[in-house]
Amino acid sequence: MRLGIGVFKPCDVVHGSIHVVVPKHCATSYSMRLKTNLSVTNSWSPVRGDSGQCRAATPTKKLSDKWREYQGIKNWEGLLDPLDDDLRDEILRYGDFVEAAYRSFEFDTSSPNYATCRYSKNSMLTQCGLGKSGYKLTKNLRATCGIQLPRWIDRAPSWLSTQSSWIGYVAVCNDKDEIARLGRRDVVIAYRGTATCLEWFENLRARLTNLPSDVDGKIGGPMVESGFLSMYTSSTTTCPSLQYLIREEISRILQSYGDEPLSVTITGHSLGAALATLTAYDITTTFNHAPLVTVVSFGGPRVGNKSFRCQLEKSGTRILRIVNSDDLITKVPGFVTQNDDMADTRAVQVAGLPSWLQKRMEDTLGVYADVGKELRLSSKESPYLCNGNVATCHDLKTYLHLVDGFVSSTCPFRATAKRVLSRTQHKKQLLFR
């Protein structure tokens, strides 16, 4: 893995009316070794070095004429390479909703409010810098780990055995101007990534298991990672399952707004990306007249097998996976014998294995399939990422930084990128101001 950037010249691309003041060393020459060792403020970290808030992207153009295309109705054909500016803004905007889920989570294990939302329902979006986004939070979401706890856990600190945790929220666009700009009323479901001890254990349960709807459990049927499914469907006597909360809220939303143009956009990072995929599948298979359901995921692990992917395609779910090729999390769990997406059916075979053995492997419990349309980025293309460790490559801030900088496969990073990573976790210093 290359940890530093040597000779590099970002594409000198100017988009719209963006005005960026470029430092002298950037303006004169990029063919010099950048010695600034910038680090990422971890999206999941409870220790916030910066007091800044999330800020939703604010595109200047209306999306009303092409909103279905930006939501993936045509699998984003012609929009990803080069990356369409309006689509970039939409991806960053949804990324801000995920960042708000991280910022709202109480990470402090010594707090009596550990693993809950730090803010009230009415103030959360404002506290996270999304008060002017045009959306209103309508539902807080909790997920429960279904792991059977050992008896000795009663003697351990309480945070170790926290089963149900605040995982995200549902927000509905209710601003007339924003609805007009978007061309529809948009519903956002946003999920954070892994935070609690038991959630880490659930991530490790990589065995594929049949979906509850597949009652026959036949070989070759749709299967998903057992830990992710557990978090989506488990409940306690005091906390209903995430699945129940989602179905309840979507039912209410369809009753309230079902007679107008409507979209459901589910977005998440890491574990949240996996839950976003399961949520999309659940909505499209549960509701007969579901609106267009789109997933915008960041750094998501694999979720299910090839049959599960086929079911997603049949249900009409649109999935845009934002992938950092240097992020190990996107390469787990399990292994794949095919690496195609919804718009690309080229088979990628495991070297050295005969076709009959590959077919047998696909029918067992270890073979996963990547889903959706992929926007592949790379930390190595950014002149500001000198530290290419695992945590940095997986961090949500890195993903948003790379999306902002990406132009095309032939021009991987633009000089006018606005989102630049902070220098340290203790002081917010943006390179471009």
Short mmCIF file of C-alpha atoms in Angstrom, two decimals:
data_model
loop_
_atom_site.label_atom_id
_atom_site.label_comp_id
_atom_site.label_asym_id
_atom_site.label_seq_id
_atom_site.Cartn_x
_atom_site.Cartn_y
_atom_site.Cartn_z
CA MET A 1 0.00 0.00 0.00
CA ARG A 2 1.41 3.38 -0.98
CA LEU A 3 1.30 5.72 2.00
CA GLY A 4 2.53 8.91 0.44
CA ILE A 5 2.00 10.90 -2.74
CA GLY A 6 4.99 11.76 -4.86
CA VAL A 7 4.47 13.32 -8.27
CA PHE A 8 0.83 14.25 -8.60
CA LYS A 9 -1.09 16.86 -10.51
CA PRO A 10 -4.78 17.14 -9.78
CA CYS A 11 -6.93 18.06 -12.72
CA ASP A 12 -7.48 21.79 -12.93
CA VAL A 13 -11.26 21.61 -13.11
CA VAL A 14 -13.62 24.45 -12.23
CA HIS A 15 -17.25 23.55 -11.58
CA GLY A 16 -20.13 26.00 -11.65
CA SER A 17 -19.56 29.11 -9.59
CA ILE A 18 -17.34 27.51 -6.93
CA HIS A 19 -14.73 29.96 -5.71
CA VAL A 20 -11.73 28.42 -4.03
CA VAL A 21 -8.60 30.17 -2.81
CA VAL A 22 -5.75 27.80 -3.58
CA PRO A 23 -2.57 28.02 -1.49
CA LYS A 24 0.55 29.12 -3.36
CA HIS A 25 2.24 25.73 -3.21
CA CYS A 26 -0.84 24.21 -4.84
CA ALA A 27 -1.26 26.89 -7.47
CA THR A 28 2.33 26.94 -8.67
CA SER A 29 3.09 23.26 -8.90
CA TYR A 30 1.62 19.97 -7.84
CA SER A 31 4.67 18.03 -9.01
CA MET A 32 6.30 18.26 -5.59
CA ARG A 33 6.11 15.94 -2.62
CA LEU A 34 3.43 17.13 -0.25
CA LYS A 35 4.88 16.98 3.24
CA THR A 36 1.73 17.95 5.07
CA ASN A 37 0.70 14.90 7.05
CA LEU A 38 -3.03 15.34 7.26
CA SER A 39 -5.06 12.99 9.42
CA VAL A 40 -8.71 12.14 9.37
CA THR A 41 -10.93 12.96 12.31
CA ASN A 42 -12.59 9.58 12.80
CA SER A 43 -16.27 9.76 12.03
CA TRP A 44 -17.01 7.32 14.85
CA SER A 45 -14.76 8.91 17.45
CA PRO A 46 -16.42 10.30 20.60
CA VAL A 47 -13.53 12.75 20.97
CA ARG A 48 -14.30 15.58 18.61
CA GLY A 49 -11.33 17.77 17.91
CA ASP A 50 -13.32 20.17 15.79
CA SER A 51 -16.37 22.11 16.80
CA GLY A 52 -17.61 22.46 13.26
CA GLN A 53 -20.90 20.99 12.22
CA CYS A 54 -21.99 18.98 9.22
CA ARG A 55 -23.08 21.09 6.34
CA ALA A 56 -25.28 19.66 3.64
CA ALA A 57 -24.20 20.20 0.08
CA THR A 58 -26.17 23.00 -1.52
CA PRO A 59 -26.47 22.44 -5.28
CA THR A 60 -27.51 25.50 -7.24
CA LYS A 61 -29.49 23.68 -9.92
CA LYS A 62 -32.88 22.11 -9.57
CA LEU A 63 -33.02 18.35 -9.87
CA SER A 64 -36.71 18.21 -10.61
CA ASP A 65 -36.37 17.31 -14.30
CA LYS A 66 -33.96 14.38 -13.80
CA TRP A 67 -34.46 13.30 -10.21
CA ARG A 68 -35.33 9.71 -11.10
CA GLU A 69 -32.06 9.39 -13.02
CA TYR A 70 -30.11 10.73 -10.05
CA GLN A 71 -31.96 8.21 -7.87
CA GLY A 72 -30.75 5.43 -10.16
CA ILE A 73 -33.75 4.58 -12.32
CA LYS A 74 -31.27 4.03 -15.21
CA ASN A 75 -28.51 2.65 -12.97
CA TRP A 76 -26.66 5.98 -13.15
CA GLU A 77 -25.64 5.38 -16.76
CA GLY A 78 -23.44 8.22 -17.99
CA LEU A 79 -23.35 9.90 -14.56
CA LEU A 80 -20.42 8.20 -12.82
CA ASP A 81 -17.45 8.48 -15.20
CA PRO A 82 -17.06 11.40 -15.40
CA LEU A 83 -18.95 12.07 -12.17
CA ASP A 84 -21.91 14.35 -12.80
CA ASP A 85 -21.67 17.50 -10.67
CA ASP A 86 -25.28 17.36 -9.48
CA LEU A 87 -24.92 13.68 -8.58
CA ARG A 88 -21.76 14.52 -6.66
CA ASP A 89 -23.70 17.12 -4.67
CA GLU A 90 -26.44 14.61 -3.94
CA ILE A 91 -23.97 11.98 -2.73
CA LEU A 92 -22.29 14.52 -0.44
CA ARG A 93 -25.67 15.70 0.80
CA TYR A 94 -26.67 12.19 1.81
CA GLY A 95 -23.21 11.69 3.32
CA ASP A 96 -23.94 14.63 5.61
CA PHE A 97 -27.05 12.86 6.88
CA VAL A 98 -24.87 9.87 7.80
CA GLU A 99 -22.34 12.15 9.48
CA ALA A 100 -25.20 13.59 11.54
CA ALA A 101 -25.96 10.05 12.78
CA TYR A 102 -22.39 9.73 14.01
CA ARG A 103 -22.37 13.15 15.63
CA SER A 104 -25.62 12.45 17.46
CA PHE A 105 -24.55 9.14 18.99
CA GLU A 106 -23.37 9.14 22.61
CA PHE A 107 -20.04 7.33 22.54
CA ASP A 108 -19.07 8.04 26.16
CA THR A 109 -19.25 4.70 27.97
CA SER A 110 -19.24 6.47 31.36
CA SER A 111 -22.36 8.43 30.51
CA PRO A 112 -25.75 7.17 31.74
CA ASN A 113 -26.99 8.00 28.22
CA TYR A 114 -24.42 5.81 26.48
CA ALA A 115 -25.58 4.44 23.11
CA THR A 116 -28.52 6.84 22.85
CA CYS A 117 -29.07 9.97 20.78
CA ARG A 118 -27.43 13.02 22.32
CA TYR A 119 -30.08 15.42 21.05
CA SER A 120 -33.84 15.75 21.14
CA LYS A 121 -35.89 14.76 18.15
CA ASN A 122 -36.72 18.39 17.33
CA SER A 123 -33.17 19.72 17.61
CA MET A 124 -30.95 16.94 16.27
CA LEU A 125 -30.66 18.08 12.66
CA THR A 126 -30.04 21.66 13.75
CA GLN A 127 -27.37 20.56 16.23
CA CYS A 128 -25.63 18.70 13.40
CA GLY A 129 -25.69 21.62 10.97
CA LEU A 130 -28.64 20.37 8.94
CA GLY A 131 -31.24 22.77 10.28
CA LYS A 132 -31.60 24.36 6.84
CA SER A 133 -31.66 21.11 4.90
CA GLY A 134 -35.46 21.25 4.51
CA TYR A 135 -35.92 17.92 6.32
CA LYS A 136 -37.66 17.11 9.59
CA LEU A 137 -36.71 14.15 11.76
CA THR A 138 -39.78 11.95 12.16
CA LYS A 139 -38.44 8.74 13.73
CA ASN A 140 -35.50 7.67 15.86
CA LEU A 141 -34.24 4.17 15.07
CA ARG A 142 -32.71 1.57 17.37
CA ALA A 143 -31.08 -1.74 16.52
CA THR A 144 -30.75 -4.75 18.80
CA CYS A 145 -27.99 -7.36 18.83
CA GLY A 146 -29.31 -10.90 19.01
CA ILE A 147 -26.19 -12.49 20.46
CA GLN A 148 -26.79 -14.76 23.44
CA LEU A 149 -24.82 -13.28 26.31
CA PRO A 150 -22.84 -15.45 28.76
CA ARG A 151 -23.75 -15.42 32.44
CA TRP A 152 -20.54 -13.68 33.49
CA ILE A 153 -21.57 -10.59 31.53
CA ASP A 154 -23.59 -9.48 34.58
CA ARG A 155 -20.32 -8.81 36.40
CA ALA A 156 -18.85 -6.78 33.52
CA PRO A 157 -19.33 -3.04 32.90
CA SER A 158 -22.83 -2.32 31.62
CA TRP A 159 -21.61 -0.86 28.33
CA LEU A 160 -20.21 -4.25 27.33
CA SER A 161 -23.67 -5.80 27.34
CA THR A 162 -25.62 -2.96 25.69
CA GLN A 163 -27.95 -4.83 23.34
CA SER A 164 -30.12 -2.04 21.90
CA SER A 165 -28.56 1.16 20.63
CA TRP A 166 -29.61 4.26 18.69
CA ILE A 167 -28.57 3.48 15.12
CA GLY A 168 -30.01 6.34 13.05
CA TYR A 169 -33.17 8.13 12.06
CA VAL A 170 -35.84 8.82 9.45
CA ALA A 171 -36.22 12.37 8.12
CA VAL A 172 -38.83 13.65 5.67
CA CYS A 173 -38.41 16.65 3.40
CA ASN A 174 -41.15 19.15 4.34
CA ASP A 175 -39.81 22.40 2.88
CA LYS A 176 -41.75 23.58 -0.18
CA ASP A 177 -38.72 25.11 -1.89
CA GLU A 178 -36.59 22.02 -1.34
CA ILE A 179 -39.38 19.74 -2.55
CA ALA A 180 -39.65 21.87 -5.69
CA ARG A 181 -35.88 21.73 -6.22
CA LEU A 182 -35.73 17.97 -5.74
CA GLY A 183 -38.84 17.34 -7.84
CA ARG A 184 -40.41 15.13 -5.17
CA ARG A 185 -40.76 14.68 -1.43
CA ASP A 186 -37.72 12.75 -0.31
CA VAL A 187 -37.53 10.47 2.72
CA VAL A 188 -34.05 9.84 4.16
CA ILE A 189 -33.15 6.87 6.35
CA ALA A 190 -29.63 7.35 7.71
CA TYR A 191 -27.52 4.82 9.64
CA ARG A 192 -24.23 5.19 11.49
CA GLY A 193 -21.55 2.49 11.50
CA THR A 194 -20.41 0.09 14.22
CA ALA A 195 -20.11 1.64 17.68
CA THR A 196 -20.86 -0.80 20.52
CA CYS A 197 -19.10 -3.95 21.68
CA LEU A 198 -21.92 -6.30 20.70
CA GLU A 199 -22.21 -4.66 17.27
CA TRP A 200 -18.58 -5.61 16.66
CA PHE A 201 -19.41 -9.19 17.61
CA GLU A 202 -22.36 -9.17 15.19
CA ASN A 203 -20.02 -8.02 12.41
CA LEU A 204 -17.95 -11.15 12.94
CA ARG A 205 -20.88 -13.51 12.42
CA ALA A 206 -20.12 -13.89 8.74
CA ARG A 207 -22.03 -17.09 8.07
CA LEU A 208 -24.76 -16.69 5.48
CA THR A 209 -28.28 -17.45 6.63
CA ASN A 210 -31.64 -17.67 4.90
CA LEU A 211 -33.91 -14.67 4.94
CA PRO A 212 -37.01 -15.11 7.12
CA SER A 213 -39.19 -14.85 4.01
CA ASP A 214 -37.41 -17.86 2.49
CA VAL A 215 -39.26 -20.34 4.69
CA ASP A 216 -38.18 -23.37 2.70
CA GLY A 217 -34.50 -22.59 3.24
CA LYS A 218 -33.68 -24.23 -0.08
CA ILE A 219 -30.11 -24.35 -1.37
CA GLY A 220 -29.45 -21.48 -3.75
CA GLY A 221 -32.08 -19.21 -2.16
CA PRO A 222 -31.43 -15.64 -0.99
CA MET A 223 -29.09 -15.55 2.00
CA VAL A 224 -27.51 -12.72 3.98
CA GLU A 225 -24.83 -12.32 6.64
CA SER A 226 -26.29 -13.62 9.90
CA GLY A 227 -24.93 -10.79 12.06
CA PHE A 228 -26.44 -8.05 9.91
CA LEU A 229 -29.78 -9.85 9.73
CA SER A 230 -29.71 -10.33 13.51
CA MET A 231 -29.30 -6.61 14.08
CA TYR A 232 -32.15 -5.85 11.70
CA THR A 233 -34.68 -8.34 13.06
CA SER A 234 -33.81 -8.83 16.76
CA SER A 235 -35.85 -7.25 19.53
CA THR A 236 -36.17 -7.21 23.31
CA THR A 237 -39.16 -6.95 25.61
CA THR A 238 -38.68 -3.19 25.76
CA CYS A 239 -37.30 -2.40 22.31
CA PRO A 240 -38.94 -3.47 19.04
CA SER A 241 -36.75 -4.58 16.16
CA LEU A 242 -35.29 -2.16 13.65
CA GLN A 243 -37.37 -3.94 11.02
CA TYR A 244 -40.57 -3.21 12.96
CA LEU A 245 -39.65 0.47 13.39
CA ILE A 246 -38.91 0.84 9.68
CA ARG A 247 -42.13 -0.84 8.54
CA GLU A 248 -44.18 1.20 10.98
CA GLU A 249 -42.70 4.52 9.82
CA ILE A 250 -42.79 3.73 6.10
CA SER A 251 -46.44 2.70 6.44
CA ARG A 252 -47.22 6.03 8.09
CA ILE A 253 -45.33 7.96 5.43
CA LEU A 254 -47.09 6.18 2.57
CA GLN A 255 -50.45 6.94 4.13
CA SER A 256 -49.52 10.61 4.52
CA TYR A 257 -47.74 11.28 1.21
CA GLY A 258 -48.49 8.30 -1.02
CA ASP A 259 -50.48 10.40 -3.49
CA GLU A 260 -47.52 12.66 -4.41
CA PRO A 261 -44.10 12.08 -6.01
CA LEU A 262 -42.06 10.35 -3.34
CA SER A 263 -38.64 8.76 -2.98
CA VAL A 264 -36.99 6.82 -0.18
CA THR A 265 -33.21 7.23 0.06
CA ILE A 266 -31.43 4.95 2.50
CA THR A 267 -27.85 5.88 3.30
CA GLY A 268 -25.25 4.54 5.68
CA HIS A 269 -21.57 3.90 6.32
CA SER A 270 -19.90 0.58 7.14
CA LEU A 271 -22.38 -1.46 9.23
CA GLY A 272 -24.93 1.23 8.35
CA ALA A 273 -24.37 0.50 4.67
CA ALA A 274 -25.20 -3.17 5.23
CA LEU A 275 -28.34 -2.26 7.21
CA ALA A 276 -29.31 0.18 4.45
CA THR A 277 -29.26 -2.67 1.92
CA LEU A 278 -31.40 -4.90 4.15
CA THR A 279 -33.79 -2.02 4.78
CA ALA A 280 -34.21 -1.38 1.07
CA TYR A 281 -34.93 -5.05 0.42
CA ASP A 282 -37.45 -5.12 3.25
CA ILE A 283 -39.32 -2.03 2.05
CA THR A 284 -39.55 -3.09 -1.59
CA THR A 285 -40.71 -6.61 -0.72
CA THR A 286 -43.13 -5.61 2.05
CA PHE A 287 -45.06 -2.73 0.48
CA ASN A 288 -46.95 -3.39 -2.73
CA HIS A 289 -46.84 0.19 -3.93
CA ALA A 290 -43.46 1.28 -2.59
CA PRO A 291 -41.94 4.43 -4.13
CA LEU A 292 -38.54 4.42 -5.79
CA VAL A 293 -36.11 3.10 -3.16
CA THR A 294 -32.45 4.04 -3.51
CA VAL A 295 -29.43 3.10 -1.40
CA VAL A 296 -26.39 5.38 -1.26
CA SER A 297 -23.81 3.46 0.77
CA PHE A 298 -20.30 4.37 1.89
CA GLY A 299 -17.66 1.76 2.69
CA GLY A 300 -20.13 -1.07 3.01
CA PRO A 301 -19.19 -4.72 3.56
CA ARG A 302 -20.76 -7.50 1.53
CA VAL A 303 -24.26 -8.44 2.62
CA GLY A 304 -25.58 -11.50 0.83
CA ASN A 305 -25.20 -14.12 -1.88
CA LYS A 306 -25.94 -13.97 -5.60
CA SER A 307 -29.56 -15.02 -5.11
CA PHE A 308 -30.04 -12.12 -2.70
CA ARG A 309 -28.61 -9.76 -5.31
CA CYS A 310 -31.03 -11.13 -7.91
CA GLN A 311 -33.95 -10.54 -5.55
CA LEU A 312 -32.79 -6.95 -5.03
CA GLU A 313 -32.72 -6.40 -8.78
CA LYS A 314 -36.19 -7.89 -9.25
CA SER A 315 -37.59 -5.69 -6.48
CA GLY A 316 -36.46 -2.54 -8.29
CA THR A 317 -34.08 -1.44 -5.54
CA ARG A 318 -31.35 0.89 -6.80
CA ILE A 319 -28.02 0.72 -5.01
CA LEU A 320 -25.07 3.05 -5.48
CA ARG A 321 -22.04 1.73 -3.60
CA ILE A 322 -19.29 4.24 -2.91
CA VAL A 323 -16.15 2.13 -2.57
CA ASN A 324 -12.59 3.09 -1.65
CA SER A 325 -10.43 0.45 -3.33
CA ASP A 326 -7.95 0.81 -0.45
CA ASP A 327 -10.63 0.08 2.17
CA LEU A 328 -10.40 -3.50 3.45
CA ILE A 329 -13.94 -3.44 4.89
CA THR A 330 -15.43 -3.41 1.39
CA LYS A 331 -13.68 -6.72 0.67
CA VAL A 332 -15.27 -8.68 3.51
CA PRO A 333 -16.90 -10.90 4.65
CA GLY A 334 -16.39 -14.13 2.74
CA PHE A 335 -15.22 -14.24 -0.86
CA VAL A 336 -16.86 -13.85 -4.25
CA THR A 337 -16.83 -15.86 -7.44
CA GLN A 338 -18.53 -13.05 -9.31
CA ASN A 339 -17.87 -9.36 -8.88
CA ASP A 340 -20.38 -7.89 -11.30
CA ASP A 341 -22.95 -5.21 -10.57
CA MET A 342 -26.47 -4.62 -11.84
CA ALA A 343 -25.23 -2.94 -15.01
CA ASP A 344 -22.19 -5.17 -15.63
CA THR A 345 -22.53 -8.91 -16.09
CA ARG A 346 -18.90 -9.79 -16.77
CA ALA A 347 -17.93 -12.82 -14.68
CA VAL A 348 -14.78 -12.72 -12.57
CA GLN A 349 -13.78 -16.29 -11.77
CA VAL A 350 -11.58 -17.45 -8.91
CA ALA A 351 -8.28 -18.40 -10.50
CA GLY A 352 -7.56 -22.12 -10.70
CA LEU A 353 -11.02 -23.39 -9.74
CA PRO A 354 -13.03 -25.47 -12.21
CA SER A 355 -16.54 -24.25 -13.03
CA TRP A 356 -18.27 -27.18 -11.27
CA LEU A 357 -16.44 -26.38 -8.03
CA GLN A 358 -17.32 -22.70 -8.29
CA LYS A 359 -20.97 -23.64 -8.75
CA ARG A 360 -20.77 -25.84 -5.66
CA MET A 361 -19.15 -23.02 -3.70
CA GLU A 362 -21.97 -20.67 -4.65
CA ASP A 363 -24.42 -23.09 -3.05
CA THR A 364 -22.54 -23.17 0.26
CA LEU A 365 -22.41 -20.70 3.13
CA GLY A 366 -19.31 -18.65 2.30
CA VAL A 367 -19.84 -17.07 -1.10
CA TYR A 368 -21.01 -13.46 -1.26
CA ALA A 369 -21.96 -11.24 -4.20
CA ASP A 370 -21.38 -7.51 -4.50
CA VAL A 371 -24.58 -5.61 -5.22
CA GLY A 372 -25.56 -2.45 -7.02
CA LYS A 373 -23.70 0.04 -9.15
CA GLU A 374 -20.24 0.93 -7.95
CA LEU A 375 -18.45 4.27 -7.80
CA ARG A 376 -14.86 3.20 -7.13
CA LEU A 377 -12.47 5.70 -5.64
CA SER A 378 -8.96 5.44 -4.19
CA SER A 379 -7.18 7.09 -1.28
CA LYS A 380 -3.99 6.94 -3.31
CA GLU A 381 -5.37 9.52 -5.72
CA SER A 382 -5.70 12.23 -3.09
CA PRO A 383 -2.65 14.46 -2.52
CA TYR A 384 -3.88 15.07 1.04
CA LEU A 385 -3.91 11.47 2.27
CA CYS A 386 -0.35 10.64 3.31
CA ASN A 387 -1.45 8.19 5.98
CA GLY A 388 -3.06 5.21 4.31
CA ASN A 389 -3.82 3.10 7.36
CA VAL A 390 -6.92 0.92 7.63
CA ALA A 391 -8.90 3.35 9.80
CA THR A 392 -8.18 6.32 7.54
CA CYS A 393 -9.15 4.47 4.37
CA HIS A 394 -12.45 3.38 5.92
CA ASP A 395 -13.42 6.65 7.59
CA LEU A 396 -16.56 8.41 6.35
CA LYS A 397 -14.72 11.73 6.10
CA THR A 398 -12.24 10.11 3.73
CA TYR A 399 -15.10 8.91 1.55
CA LEU A 400 -16.70 12.35 1.36
CA HIS A 401 -13.30 13.88 0.62
CA LEU A 402 -12.72 11.43 -2.25
CA VAL A 403 -16.21 11.93 -3.70
CA ASP A 404 -15.67 15.68 -3.67
CA GLY A 405 -12.34 15.34 -5.45
CA PHE A 406 -13.16 12.66 -8.03
CA VAL A 407 -13.66 13.74 -11.64
CA SER A 408 -13.22 10.66 -13.81
CA SER A 409 -11.10 7.56 -14.23
CA THR A 410 -8.66 9.61 -16.31
CA CYS A 411 -8.71 12.58 -13.93
CA PRO A 412 -9.09 11.12 -10.42
CA PHE A 413 -8.79 14.30 -8.36
CA ARG A 414 -9.71 17.92 -9.08
CA ALA A 415 -7.76 20.93 -7.83
CA THR A 416 -10.95 22.72 -6.82
CA ALA A 417 -12.14 20.10 -4.33
CA LYS A 418 -13.66 21.90 -1.35
CA ARG A 419 -13.69 19.18 1.31
CA VAL A 420 -10.16 18.88 2.65
CA LEU A 421 -9.34 16.76 5.67
CA SER A 422 -8.44 18.35 9.00
CA ARG A 423 -4.79 18.45 10.07
CA THR A 424 -5.35 17.03 13.55
CA GLN A 425 -8.19 15.79 15.71
CA HIS A 426 -7.74 18.74 18.03
CA LYS A 427 -7.89 21.73 15.72
CA LYS A 428 -9.96 22.33 12.60
CA GLN A 429 -7.73 23.79 9.92
CA LEU A 430 -9.10 23.64 6.42
CA LEU A 431 -6.48 23.91 3.69
CA PHE A 432 -8.86 25.67 1.31
CA ARG A 433 -10.67 28.74 2.67
#
